[in-house]
Short mmCIF file of C-alpha atoms in Angstrom, two decimals:
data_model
loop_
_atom_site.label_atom_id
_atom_site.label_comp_id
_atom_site.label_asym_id
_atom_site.label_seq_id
_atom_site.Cartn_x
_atom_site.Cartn_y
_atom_site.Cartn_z
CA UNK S 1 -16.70 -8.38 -13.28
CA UNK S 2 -13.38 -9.48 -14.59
CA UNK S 3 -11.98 -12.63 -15.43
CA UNK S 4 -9.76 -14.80 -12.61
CA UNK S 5 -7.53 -17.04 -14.94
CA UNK S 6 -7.00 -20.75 -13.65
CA UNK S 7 -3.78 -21.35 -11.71
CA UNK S 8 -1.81 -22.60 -8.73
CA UNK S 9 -2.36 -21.71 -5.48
CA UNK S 10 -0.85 -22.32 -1.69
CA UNK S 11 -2.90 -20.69 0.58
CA UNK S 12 -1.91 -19.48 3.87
CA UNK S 13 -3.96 -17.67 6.71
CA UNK S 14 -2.64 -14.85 9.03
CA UNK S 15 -4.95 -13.53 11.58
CA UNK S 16 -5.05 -11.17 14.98
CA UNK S 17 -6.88 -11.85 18.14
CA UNK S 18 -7.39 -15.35 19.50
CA UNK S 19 -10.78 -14.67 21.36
CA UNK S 20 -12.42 -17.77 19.61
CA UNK S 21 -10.22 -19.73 17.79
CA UNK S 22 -9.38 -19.32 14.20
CA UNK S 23 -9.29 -22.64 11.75
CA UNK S 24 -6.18 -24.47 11.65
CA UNK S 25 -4.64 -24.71 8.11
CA UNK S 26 -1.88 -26.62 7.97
CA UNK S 27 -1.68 -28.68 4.65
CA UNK S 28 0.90 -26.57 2.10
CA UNK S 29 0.07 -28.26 -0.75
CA UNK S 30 -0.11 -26.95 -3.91
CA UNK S 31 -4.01 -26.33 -5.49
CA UNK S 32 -5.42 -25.78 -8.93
CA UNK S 33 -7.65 -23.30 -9.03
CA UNK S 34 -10.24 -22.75 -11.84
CA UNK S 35 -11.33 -19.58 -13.57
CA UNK S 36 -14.50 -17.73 -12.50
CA UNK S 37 -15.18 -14.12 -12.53
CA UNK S 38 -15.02 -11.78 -9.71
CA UNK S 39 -16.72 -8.35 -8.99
CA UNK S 40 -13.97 -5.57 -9.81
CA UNK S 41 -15.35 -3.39 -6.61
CA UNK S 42 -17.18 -4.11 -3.76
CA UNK S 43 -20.86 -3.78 -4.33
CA UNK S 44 -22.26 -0.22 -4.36
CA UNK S 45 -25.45 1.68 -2.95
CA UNK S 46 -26.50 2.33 -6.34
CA UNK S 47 -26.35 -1.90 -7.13
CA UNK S 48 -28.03 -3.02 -3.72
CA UNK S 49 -30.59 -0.31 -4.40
CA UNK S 50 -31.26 -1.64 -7.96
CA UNK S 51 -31.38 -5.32 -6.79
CA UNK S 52 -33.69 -3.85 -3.41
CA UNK S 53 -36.30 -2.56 -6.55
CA UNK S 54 -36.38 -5.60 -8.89
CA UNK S 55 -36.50 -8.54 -6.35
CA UNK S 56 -38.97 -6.52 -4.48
CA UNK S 57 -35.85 -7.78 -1.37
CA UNK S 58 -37.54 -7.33 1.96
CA UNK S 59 -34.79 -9.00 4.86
CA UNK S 60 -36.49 -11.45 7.79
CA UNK S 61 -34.61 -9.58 10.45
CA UNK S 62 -34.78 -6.12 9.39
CA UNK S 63 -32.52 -4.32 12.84
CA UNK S 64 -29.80 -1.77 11.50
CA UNK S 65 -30.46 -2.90 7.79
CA UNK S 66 -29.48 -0.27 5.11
CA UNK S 67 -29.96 2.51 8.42
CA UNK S 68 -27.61 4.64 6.42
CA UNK S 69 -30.53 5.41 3.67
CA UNK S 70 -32.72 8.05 3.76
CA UNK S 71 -36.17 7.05 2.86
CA UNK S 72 -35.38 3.78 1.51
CA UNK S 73 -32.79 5.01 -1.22
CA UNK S 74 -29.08 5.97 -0.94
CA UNK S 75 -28.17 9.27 -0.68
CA UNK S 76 -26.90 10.77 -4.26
CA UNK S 77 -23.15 11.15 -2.79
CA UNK S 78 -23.09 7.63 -1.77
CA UNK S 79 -24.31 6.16 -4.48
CA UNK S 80 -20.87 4.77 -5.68
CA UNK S 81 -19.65 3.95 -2.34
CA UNK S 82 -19.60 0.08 -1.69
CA UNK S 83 -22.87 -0.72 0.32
CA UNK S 84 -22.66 -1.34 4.17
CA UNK S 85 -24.88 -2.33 7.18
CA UNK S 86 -26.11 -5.95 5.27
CA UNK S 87 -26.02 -8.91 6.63
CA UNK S 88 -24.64 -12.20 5.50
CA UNK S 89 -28.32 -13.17 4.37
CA UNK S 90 -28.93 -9.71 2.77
CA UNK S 91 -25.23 -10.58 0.92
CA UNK S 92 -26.50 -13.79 -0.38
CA UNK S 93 -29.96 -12.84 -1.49
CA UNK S 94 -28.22 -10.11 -3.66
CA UNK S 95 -25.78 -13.00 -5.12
CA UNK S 96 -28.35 -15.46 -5.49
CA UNK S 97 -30.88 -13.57 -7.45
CA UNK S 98 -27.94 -12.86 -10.02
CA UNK S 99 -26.95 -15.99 -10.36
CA UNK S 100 -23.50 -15.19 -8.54
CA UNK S 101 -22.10 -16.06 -5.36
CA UNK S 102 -19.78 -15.19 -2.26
CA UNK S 103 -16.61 -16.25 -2.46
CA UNK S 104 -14.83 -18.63 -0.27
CA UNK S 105 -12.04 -17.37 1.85
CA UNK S 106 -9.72 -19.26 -0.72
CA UNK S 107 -11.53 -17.83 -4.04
CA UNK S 108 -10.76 -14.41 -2.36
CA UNK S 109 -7.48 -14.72 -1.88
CA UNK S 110 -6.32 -16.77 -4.77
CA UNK S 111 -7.54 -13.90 -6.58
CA UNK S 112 -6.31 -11.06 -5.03
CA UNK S 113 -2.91 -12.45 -4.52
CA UNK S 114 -2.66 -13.96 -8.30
CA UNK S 115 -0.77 -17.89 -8.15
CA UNK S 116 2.33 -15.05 -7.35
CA UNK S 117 0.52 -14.69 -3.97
CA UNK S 118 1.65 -11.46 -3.66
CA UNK S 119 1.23 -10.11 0.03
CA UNK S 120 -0.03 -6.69 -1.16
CA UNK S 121 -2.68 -6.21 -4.17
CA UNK S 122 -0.12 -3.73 -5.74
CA UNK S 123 3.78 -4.05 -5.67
CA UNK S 124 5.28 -2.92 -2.37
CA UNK S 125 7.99 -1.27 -3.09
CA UNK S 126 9.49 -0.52 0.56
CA UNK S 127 9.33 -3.43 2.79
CA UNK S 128 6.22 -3.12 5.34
CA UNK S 129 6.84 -2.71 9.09
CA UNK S 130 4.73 -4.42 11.71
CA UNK S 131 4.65 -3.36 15.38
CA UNK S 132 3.44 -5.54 17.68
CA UNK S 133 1.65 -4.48 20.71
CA UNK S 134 0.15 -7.33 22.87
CA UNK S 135 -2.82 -5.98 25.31
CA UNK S 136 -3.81 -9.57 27.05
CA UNK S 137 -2.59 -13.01 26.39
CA UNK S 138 -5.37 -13.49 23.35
CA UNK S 139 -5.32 -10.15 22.12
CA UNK S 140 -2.50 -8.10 20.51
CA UNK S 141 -2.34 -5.37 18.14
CA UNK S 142 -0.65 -5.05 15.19
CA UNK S 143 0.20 -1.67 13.41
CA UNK S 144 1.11 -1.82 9.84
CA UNK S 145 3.50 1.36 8.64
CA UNK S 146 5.42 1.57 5.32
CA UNK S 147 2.34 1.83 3.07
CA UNK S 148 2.05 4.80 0.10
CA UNK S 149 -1.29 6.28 1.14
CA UNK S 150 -2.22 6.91 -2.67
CA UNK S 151 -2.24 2.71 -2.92
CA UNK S 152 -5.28 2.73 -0.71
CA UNK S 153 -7.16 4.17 2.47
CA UNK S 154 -4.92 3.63 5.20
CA UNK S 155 -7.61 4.26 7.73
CA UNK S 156 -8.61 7.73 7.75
CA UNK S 157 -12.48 6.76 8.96
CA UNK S 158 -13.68 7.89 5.46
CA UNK S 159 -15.74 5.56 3.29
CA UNK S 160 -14.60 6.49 -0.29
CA UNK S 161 -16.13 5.84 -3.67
CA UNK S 162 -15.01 2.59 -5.47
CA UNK S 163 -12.39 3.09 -7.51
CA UNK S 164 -10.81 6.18 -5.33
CA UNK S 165 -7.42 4.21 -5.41
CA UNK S 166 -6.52 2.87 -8.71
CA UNK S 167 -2.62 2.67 -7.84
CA UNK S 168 -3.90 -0.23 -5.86
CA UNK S 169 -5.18 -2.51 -8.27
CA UNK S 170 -3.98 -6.31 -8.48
CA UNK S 171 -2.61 -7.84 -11.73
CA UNK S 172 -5.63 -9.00 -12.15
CA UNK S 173 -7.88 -5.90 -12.36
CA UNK S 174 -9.41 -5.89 -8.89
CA UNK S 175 -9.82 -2.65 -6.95
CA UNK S 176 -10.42 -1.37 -3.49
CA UNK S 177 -9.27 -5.02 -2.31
CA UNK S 178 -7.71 -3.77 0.98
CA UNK S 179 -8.76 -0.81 3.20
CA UNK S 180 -12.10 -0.57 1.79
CA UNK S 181 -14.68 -2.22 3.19
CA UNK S 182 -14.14 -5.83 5.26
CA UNK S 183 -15.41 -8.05 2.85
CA UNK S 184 -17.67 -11.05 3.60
CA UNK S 185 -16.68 -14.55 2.41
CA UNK S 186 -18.72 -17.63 1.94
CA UNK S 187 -17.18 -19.18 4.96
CA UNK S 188 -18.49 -19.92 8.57
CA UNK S 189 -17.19 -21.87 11.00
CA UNK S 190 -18.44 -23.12 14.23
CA UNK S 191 -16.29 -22.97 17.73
CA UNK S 192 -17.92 -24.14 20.75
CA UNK S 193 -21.16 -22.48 20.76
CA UNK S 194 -19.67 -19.49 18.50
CA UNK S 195 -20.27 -19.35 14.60
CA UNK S 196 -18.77 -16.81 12.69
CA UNK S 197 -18.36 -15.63 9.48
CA UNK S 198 -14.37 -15.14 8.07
CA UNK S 199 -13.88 -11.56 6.62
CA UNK S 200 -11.46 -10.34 4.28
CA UNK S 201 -9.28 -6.93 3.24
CA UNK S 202 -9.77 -4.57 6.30
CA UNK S 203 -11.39 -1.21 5.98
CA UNK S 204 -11.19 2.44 6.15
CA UNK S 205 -12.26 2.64 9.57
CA UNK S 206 -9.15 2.32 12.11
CA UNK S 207 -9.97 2.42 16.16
CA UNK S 208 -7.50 4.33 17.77
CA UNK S 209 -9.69 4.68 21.26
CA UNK S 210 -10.27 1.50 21.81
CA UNK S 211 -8.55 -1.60 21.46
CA UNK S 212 -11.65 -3.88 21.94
CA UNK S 213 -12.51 -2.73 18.09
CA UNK S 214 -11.33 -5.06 15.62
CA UNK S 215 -7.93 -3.18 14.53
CA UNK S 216 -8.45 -2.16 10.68
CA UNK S 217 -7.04 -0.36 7.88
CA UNK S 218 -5.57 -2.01 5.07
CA UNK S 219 -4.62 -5.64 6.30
CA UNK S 220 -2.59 -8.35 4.06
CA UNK S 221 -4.22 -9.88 1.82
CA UNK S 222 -3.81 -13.05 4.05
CA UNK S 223 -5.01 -11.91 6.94
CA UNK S 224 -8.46 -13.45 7.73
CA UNK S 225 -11.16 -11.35 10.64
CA UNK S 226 -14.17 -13.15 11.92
CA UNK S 227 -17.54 -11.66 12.26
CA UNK S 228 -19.25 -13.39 15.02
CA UNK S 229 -22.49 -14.16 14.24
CA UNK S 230 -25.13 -12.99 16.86
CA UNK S 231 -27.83 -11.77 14.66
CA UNK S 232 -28.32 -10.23 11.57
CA UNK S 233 -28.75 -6.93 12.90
CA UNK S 234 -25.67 -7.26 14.96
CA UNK S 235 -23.84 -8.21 11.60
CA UNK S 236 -24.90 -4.87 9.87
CA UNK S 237 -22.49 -2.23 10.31
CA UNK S 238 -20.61 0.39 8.69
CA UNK S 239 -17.42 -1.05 7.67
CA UNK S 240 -18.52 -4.46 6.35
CA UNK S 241 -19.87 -5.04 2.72
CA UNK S 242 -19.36 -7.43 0.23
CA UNK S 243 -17.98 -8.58 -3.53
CA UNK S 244 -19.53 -12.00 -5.56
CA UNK S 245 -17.89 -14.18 -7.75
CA UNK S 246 -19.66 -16.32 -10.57
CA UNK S 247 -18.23 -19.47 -12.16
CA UNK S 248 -18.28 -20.70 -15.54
#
C-alpha cells in the first residue's frame, strides 16, 4: 500500500449514459481530506487466492464467481493480473478480513488526482480530444483520442499484469489507475427501484460492436460508471475488480 498524504480536495463527477440517473453533486466547496493508505494495484489472483485459503471464503451466491480459475486456483500466467468476476460482497469480505476497506468514490479520486486534481494519473502532455457521438436521447458515446499508449491500456481487450504501465503512475505512487480494471467503490445509491454500485478508472476491455456495452478504456479520473446491482452473479464479470484503502 502506499501512503495518501492529507490535503484539499474539490471533487467533481463526470459520467456517460443517463439510463438511471447519476447523483447530483453540486456543492464546490473545498474538503480536507485525511491520510490513509491505498492499495498501489488493483488486487491480484495470487492475493484473492491467498485470502480464498486462509479465511476458508466460501460466497452466499456463488453464479460466475472466480469462473476464470481452473480448479479453484488461478492459472500461473494470471497470477499477477488484478482479480475479476467478484462481486461487491466477495470485494468486501476480502477488505474486511484485513482490516481494510473500499474506498468511497471521493477517497478514490482524491487520491488518484492528488489536491492538484489532475484529470489524468500521469501528466498529459498533448491536450485530450473527445468525440461525441449521441445514439438516443440518454445514451451517447464518447471516444477519448490523444492518449500515449505506453501511459496505459487504451483498450486493446487484453487484461495485463499489474504494473504493465509504469509511465502511468500518479504523484502519489498508484498504478494501473485507469484502463485496468473498473474499480469498485464503497458507494451505492438507490434510484427508483434501481441500486447500483459507482465504479471507477475504466478498463482494458473497449466494445466496438455494440454500443449497449458500457464504453471503456481508460476514462478520466472523474468519470464515475454504475454497476447496477441485480445479483451477485450478474456483478461478476471480467472487467471489474477492485483496490482497498485502510485508515490510520
Amino acid at each position: 500500500m502506499v501512503q495518501i498524504p492529507a490535503g484539499k480536495f474539490v471533487f467533481k463527477q463526470t459520467h456517460g449514459d443517463n439510463f438511471i440517473p447519476y447523483p447530483q453533486f453540486t456543492d464546490t466547496s473545498i474538503i480536507e481530506m485525511p491520510n490513509y493508505w491505498m492499495d498501489q494495484s488493483p488486487v491480484t489472483n495470487e492475493q484473492f487466492y491467498e485470502f480464498v485459503k486462509t479465511a476458508n471464503y466460501w460466497p452466499t451466491d456463488t453464479v460466475n464467481y472466480l469462473k476464470h480459475w481452473i480448479g479453484g486456483k488461478p492459472a500461473k500466467e494470471d497470477l499477477r493480473k488484478p482479480v475479476v468476476n467478484i462481486s461487491y460482497e466477495d470485494a468486501n469480505a476480502y477488505a474486511v478480513f484485513y482490516s481494510k476497506t473500499l474506498p468511497t468514490e471521493m477517497e478514490w479520486q482524491y487520491a488518484a488526482q492528488t489536491s492538484n486534481l489532475n484529470e489524468w494519473p500521469w501528466k498529459q502532455e498533448v491536450p485530450v480530444t473527445r468525440a461525441y457521438e449521441e445514439i438516443t436521447n440518454t445514451l451517447s458515446v464518447i471516444k477519448i483520442q490523444g492518449i500515449d499508449s505506453t501511459y496505459a491500456n487504451l483498450g486493446n481487450g487484453k487484461l495485463d499484469t499489474v504494473g504493465t504501465y509504469p509511465r502511468g503512475i500518479n504523484p502519489n505512487g498508484l498504478l494501473d489507475l485507469v484502463g485496468s480494471v473498473w474499480q469498485l467503490t464503497k458507494d451505492k445509491y438507490q434510484s427508483g427501484s434501481y441500486e447500483y454500485i459507482i465504479m471507477k478508472g475504466g478498463s482494458y476491455f473497449k466494445p466496438s460492436g455494440s454500443w449497449w456495452y458500457v464504453q471503456a478504456g481508460p476514462r478520466e479520473l472523474t468519470y464515475a460508471q454504475y454497476l447496477l446491482r441485480v445479483s451477485q452473479g450478474f456483478e461478476r464479470n471480467a472487467t471489474v475488480g477492485f483496490r482497498c484503502i485502510a485508515k490510520q
